[in-house]
Amino acid sequence: MFPFTPAPVRRGLQWPMPDSATRQRAASERHLQCTEVWGGNRAATEHLVVPGLDVWLYSRPCGDEAGGDVHYVSSCASGRITRLLVADVAGHGMSVDQSARALRNLIRRYVIYPDQARLVRAMNWRFTGMSREGQFATAVVGSYNAVRQRLSLSIAGHPPPLLRRAAEGRWTVLQAPEDQPHGLPLGVETTARFGEFGATLGADDMLLCYTDGLIEARRDAGEFLGIQGLMNLLDGVPAEPATLLERLVDAVESRGMRLDCDDTTIMLVRATGARYFPPLHRFLTAPGKILVSIIRSWSNR
């Protein structure tokens, strides 16, 4: 269903790449093509390359082959806009699979729009329509403009991303401004408003998005890791993006905190510092690719 191969499920302190061959495959770069939407709700370890960004993804469902965490990365027809999504959908099984497909189609349909507000509103409408079945989702949605080197974020009841400025060398919470609406998950209220805020990313600045399975890791009958605990662990992990997620998960579990009690997804984004100016042929072919993408999204409803 989704264009990647599920990674083995992690057991105990074992990272889900147990042999050198698997590690080499996971370390290889996957260059996202224009109008491609990559992701889903299955286990994955991947390194994606898009204009201006490197993206590392670790996702592991709890027990089942497919879980409630959903992740997507997409690139627009010209390659100028990259969209990032990490969501935690209530439920498991077929209902979550349907939600994952719906989110995929929405991202493809709105791939043309630099302003992500339309996408977030459409996502909220989609989940509101399923609210009778008790389905809702928390989510963080990001759009990166590789020309302006600007990242815009919208948060719907989701744990806040963490930002590391290369010049400062420490992780901080990236919070929405107090005067912006935030806090409600998708599907709770039809007329809910979702703010949009952002940050300009310099070379080697990093952003970490995650689901609550990470910060709710805990020892038996112990306290949750929490956001502050997560930042403390990150400050003690070498800021090498290619190995950061592996080292972070090992750091969590080496302290006796369990990550197998809930779905866990972590997305690490690093800015390369390079501006991207789409070549002329991409602008000329973009309308046709956008039309094909929209047709596909409607045909897969």
CSV table of N, CA, C and O in Angstrom, one decimal, residues 137-196:
chain,number,residue,atom,x,y,z
A,137,ALA,N,-7.4,12.8,15.7
A,137,ALA,CA,-6.0,12.7,15.6
A,137,ALA,C,-5.3,14.0,16.1
A,137,ALA,O,-5.8,15.1,15.9
A,138,THR,N,-4.2,13.8,16.7
A,138,THR,CA,-3.3,14.9,16.9
A,138,THR,C,-2.3,14.9,15.8
A,138,THR,O,-2.0,13.9,15.2
A,139,ALA,N,-1.8,16.1,15.5
A,139,ALA,CA,-0.8,16.2,14.3
A,139,ALA,C,0.0,17.5,14.4
A,139,ALA,O,-0.4,18.5,15.0
A,140,VAL,N,1.2,17.4,13.8
A,140,VAL,CA,2.0,18.5,13.5
A,140,VAL,C,2.3,18.5,12.0
A,140,VAL,O,2.7,17.4,11.5
A,141,VAL,N,2.0,19.6,11.4
A,141,VAL,CA,2.1,19.7,9.9
A,141,VAL,C,3.1,20.8,9.6
A,141,VAL,O,3.0,21.9,10.2
A,142,GLY,N,4.1,20.5,8.8
A,142,GLY,CA,5.1,21.5,8.4
A,142,GLY,C,5.2,21.7,6.9
A,142,GLY,O,5.0,20.7,6.1
A,143,SER,N,5.5,22.9,6.5
A,143,SER,CA,5.8,23.2,5.1
A,143,SER,C,7.1,23.9,5.0
A,143,SER,O,7.2,25.0,5.6
A,144,TYR,N,8.1,23.4,4.2
A,144,TYR,CA,9.4,24.1,4.1
A,144,TYR,C,9.5,24.6,2.7
A,144,TYR,O,9.4,23.9,1.7
A,145,ASN,N,9.8,25.9,2.6
A,145,ASN,CA,10.0,26.6,1.4
A,145,ASN,C,11.6,26.7,1.2
A,145,ASN,O,12.3,27.4,1.9
A,146,ALA,N,12.0,25.9,0.2
A,146,ALA,CA,13.5,25.8,0.0
A,146,ALA,C,14.1,27.1,-0.6
A,146,ALA,O,15.3,27.2,-0.7
A,147,VAL,N,13.3,28.0,-1.2
A,147,VAL,CA,13.8,29.2,-1.7
A,147,VAL,C,14.0,30.2,-0.6
A,147,VAL,O,15.1,30.8,-0.5
A,148,ARG,N,13.0,30.3,0.3
A,148,ARG,CA,13.1,31.2,1.4
A,148,ARG,C,13.8,30.6,2.7
A,148,ARG,O,14.1,31.3,3.6
A,149,GLN,N,14.0,29.3,2.7
A,149,GLN,CA,14.6,28.5,3.8
A,149,GLN,C,13.7,28.7,5.0
A,149,GLN,O,14.2,28.8,6.2
A,150,ARG,N,12.4,28.7,4.8
A,150,ARG,CA,11.4,29.0,5.9
A,150,ARG,C,10.6,27.8,6.1
A,150,ARG,O,10.0,27.2,5.2
A,151,LEU,N,10.4,27.4,7.4
A,151,LEU,CA,9.5,26.3,7.8
A,151,LEU,C,8.3,26.9,8.5
A,151,LEU,O,8.4,27.7,9.5
A,152,SER,N,7.1,26.5,8.0
A,152,SER,CA,5.9,26.9,8.7
A,152,SER,C,5.3,25.7,9.4
A,152,SER,O,5.3,24.6,8.8
A,153,LEU,N,4.7,25.9,10.6
A,153,LEU,CA,4.2,24.8,11.3
A,153,LEU,C,2.8,25.0,11.8
A,153,LEU,O,2.5,26.2,12.1
A,154,SER,N,2.0,24.0,11.8
A,154,SER,CA,0.7,24.0,12.5
A,154,SER,C,0.6,22.8,13.4
A,154,SER,O,1.0,21.7,13.0
A,155,ILE,N,0.1,23.1,14.6
A,155,ILE,CA,0.0,22.0,15.6
A,155,ILE,C,-1.5,21.8,16.0
A,155,ILE,O,-2.1,22.8,16.4
A,156,ALA,N,-1.9,20.6,16.0
A,156,ALA,CA,-3.3,20.2,16.4
A,156,ALA,C,-3.2,19.3,17.6
A,156,ALA,O,-3.2,18.0,17.4
A,157,GLY,N,-3.2,19.8,18.8
A,157,GLY,CA,-3.2,19.0,20.0
A,157,GLY,C,-2.0,18.0,20.1
A,157,GLY,O,-2.1,17.0,20.8
A,158,HIS,N,-0.9,18.3,19.4
A,158,HIS,CA,0.2,17.4,19.3
A,158,HIS,C,1.4,17.9,20.2
A,158,HIS,O,1.5,19.1,20.4
A,159,PRO,N,2.2,17.0,20.7
A,159,PRO,CA,3.4,17.5,21.5
A,159,PRO,C,4.2,18.4,20.6
A,159,PRO,O,4.4,18.2,19.4
A,160,PRO,N,4.8,19.5,21.2
A,160,PRO,CA,5.5,20.5,20.4
A,160,PRO,C,6.8,20.0,19.9
A,160,PRO,O,7.5,19.2,20.6
A,161,PRO,N,7.2,20.4,18.7
A,161,PRO,CA,8.5,20.0,18.1
A,161,PRO,C,9.6,20.6,19.0
A,161,PRO,O,9.4,21.6,19.7
A,162,LEU,N,10.8,20.1,18.8
A,162,LEU,CA,12.0,20.6,19.4
A,162,LEU,C,12.9,21.1,18.4
A,162,LEU,O,13.1,20.5,17.3
A,163,LEU,N,13.6,22.3,18.6
A,163,LEU,CA,14.4,22.9,17.7
A,163,LEU,C,15.8,23.0,18.2
A,163,LEU,O,16.0,23.4,19.4
A,164,ARG,N,16.8,22.7,17.4
A,164,ARG,CA,18.2,22.9,17.8
A,164,ARG,C,18.9,23.8,16.8
A,164,ARG,O,19.1,23.4,15.6
A,165,ARG,N,19.3,25.0,17.2
A,165,ARG,CA,20.1,25.9,16.4
A,165,ARG,C,21.5,25.5,16.5
A,165,ARG,O,22.1,25.3,17.6
A,166,ALA,N,22.1,25.3,15.3
A,166,ALA,CA,23.5,24.9,15.2
A,166,ALA,C,24.4,25.8,16.0
A,166,ALA,O,25.4,25.4,16.6
A,167,ALA,N,24.1,27.1,15.9
A,167,ALA,CA,25.0,28.1,16.5
A,167,ALA,C,24.9,28.1,18.0
A,167,ALA,O,25.9,28.5,18.7
A,168,GLU,N,23.8,27.6,18.6
A,168,GLU,CA,23.6,27.6,20.0
A,168,GLU,C,23.9,26.2,20.6
A,168,GLU,O,24.3,26.2,21.8
A,169,GLY,N,23.7,25.2,19.9
A,169,GLY,CA,24.1,23.8,20.4
A,169,GLY,C,23.2,23.3,21.4
A,169,GLY,O,23.7,22.4,22.2
A,170,ARG,N,22.0,23.7,21.5
A,170,ARG,CA,21.1,23.1,22.5
A,170,ARG,C,19.7,23.0,22.0
A,170,ARG,O,19.3,23.8,21.1
A,171,TRP,N,18.9,22.1,22.6
A,171,TRP,CA,17.5,21.9,22.1
A,171,TRP,C,16.5,22.7,22.9
A,171,TRP,O,16.7,22.9,24.1
A,172,THR,N,15.6,23.3,22.2
A,172,THR,CA,14.5,24.1,22.9
A,172,THR,C,13.2,23.7,22.3
A,172,THR,O,13.1,23.1,21.2
A,173,VAL,N,12.1,24.0,23.1
A,173,VAL,CA,10.8,23.7,22.6
A,173,VAL,C,10.3,24.8,21.7
A,173,VAL,O,10.5,26.0,21.9
A,174,LEU,N,9.8,24.4,20.5
A,174,LEU,CA,9.3,25.4,19.5
A,174,LEU,C,7.8,25.5,19.7
A,174,LEU,O,7.0,24.7,19.2
A,175,GLN,N,7.4,26.5,20.4
A,175,GLN,CA,6.0,26.7,20.8
A,175,GLN,C,5.3,27.7,19.8
A,175,GLN,O,5.9,28.6,19.3
A,176,ALA,N,4.0,27.5,19.6
A,176,ALA,CA,3.2,28.5,18.9
A,176,ALA,C,3.0,29.7,19.7
A,176,ALA,O,3.0,29.6,20.9
A,177,PRO,N,3.0,30.9,19.1
A,177,PRO,CA,2.7,32.1,19.8
A,177,PRO,C,1.4,32.0,20.6
A,177,PRO,O,0.4,31.3,20.2
A,178,GLU,N,1.3,32.6,21.8
A,178,GLU,CA,0.2,32.5,22.6
A,178,GLU,C,-1.1,33.1,22.0
A,178,GLU,O,-2.2,32.7,22.4
A,179,ASP,N,-1.0,34.0,21.1
A,179,ASP,CA,-2.2,34.6,20.5
A,179,ASP,C,-2.7,33.8,19.3
A,179,ASP,O,-3.7,34.2,18.7
A,180,GLN,N,-2.1,32.6,19.0
A,180,GLN,CA,-2.6,31.8,17.9
A,180,GLN,C,-3.4,30.6,18.5
A,180,GLN,O,-3.1,30.1,19.5
A,181,PRO,N,-4.4,30.2,17.8
A,181,PRO,CA,-5.2,29.1,18.2
A,181,PRO,C,-4.4,27.8,18.1
A,181,PRO,O,-3.8,27.6,17.1
A,182,HIS,N,-4.5,27.0,19.1
A,182,HIS,CA,-3.9,25.7,19.0
A,182,HIS,C,-4.4,24.8,20.2
A,182,HIS,O,-5.1,25.3,21.0
A,183,GLY,N,-4.1,23.6,20.1
A,183,GLY,CA,-4.5,22.7,21.2
A,183,GLY,C,-5.5,21.7,20.9
A,183,GLY,O,-5.5,20.6,21.5
A,184,LEU,N,-6.5,22.0,20.0
A,184,LEU,CA,-7.5,21.0,19.7
A,184,LEU,C,-7.0,20.0,18.7
A,184,LEU,O,-6.4,20.3,17.7
A,185,PRO,N,-7.3,18.7,18.9
A,185,PRO,CA,-6.9,17.7,17.9
A,185,PRO,C,-7.8,17.8,16.7
A,185,PRO,O,-8.9,18.5,16.8
A,186,LEU,N,-7.5,17.2,15.6
A,186,LEU,CA,-8.3,17.1,14.4
A,186,LEU,C,-9.5,16.3,14.7
A,186,LEU,O,-9.4,15.2,15.2
A,187,GLY,N,-10.7,16.8,14.3
A,187,GLY,CA,-11.9,16.0,14.4
A,187,GLY,C,-12.7,16.3,15.6
A,187,GLY,O,-13.8,15.7,15.7
A,188,VAL,N,-12.3,17.2,16.4
A,188,VAL,CA,-13.0,17.5,17.6
A,188,VAL,C,-14.1,18.5,17.4
A,188,VAL,O,-15.3,18.4,17.9
A,189,GLU,N,-13.8,19.6,16.6
A,189,GLU,CA,-14.7,20.6,16.3
A,189,GLU,C,-14.6,21.1,14.9
A,189,GLU,O,-13.5,21.4,14.4
A,190,THR,N,-15.8,21.1,14.2
A,190,THR,CA,-15.8,21.5,12.8
A,190,THR,C,-15.2,22.8,12.5
A,190,THR,O,-14.4,23.0,11.5
A,191,THR,N,-15.5,23.8,13.3
A,191,THR,CA,-15.1,25.2,13.1
A,191,THR,C,-13.7,25.5,13.8
A,191,THR,O,-13.4,26.7,13.9
A,192,ALA,N,-13.0,24.5,14.3
A,192,ALA,CA,-11.8,24.8,15.0
A,192,ALA,C,-10.8,25.5,14.0
A,192,ALA,O,-10.7,25.3,12.8
A,193,ARG,N,-10.0,26.4,14.6
A,193,ARG,CA,-9.0,27.2,13.9
A,193,ARG,C,-7.6,26.7,14.3
A,193,ARG,O,-7.4,26.4,15.5
A,194,PHE,N,-6.7,26.6,13.4
A,194,PHE,CA,-5.4,26.2,13.7
A,194,PHE,C,-4.4,27.2,13.2
A,194,PHE,O,-4.4,27.6,12.0
A,195,GLY,N,-3.6,27.7,14.1
A,195,GLY,CA,-2.6,28.7,13.8
A,195,GLY,C,-1.5,28.2,12.9
A,195,GLY,O,-1.3,27.0,12.7
A,196,GLU,N,-0.7,29.1,12.5
A,196,GLU,CA,0.5,28.8,11.7
A,196,GLU,C,1.6,29.7,12.1
A,196,GLU,O,1.5,30.9,12.1
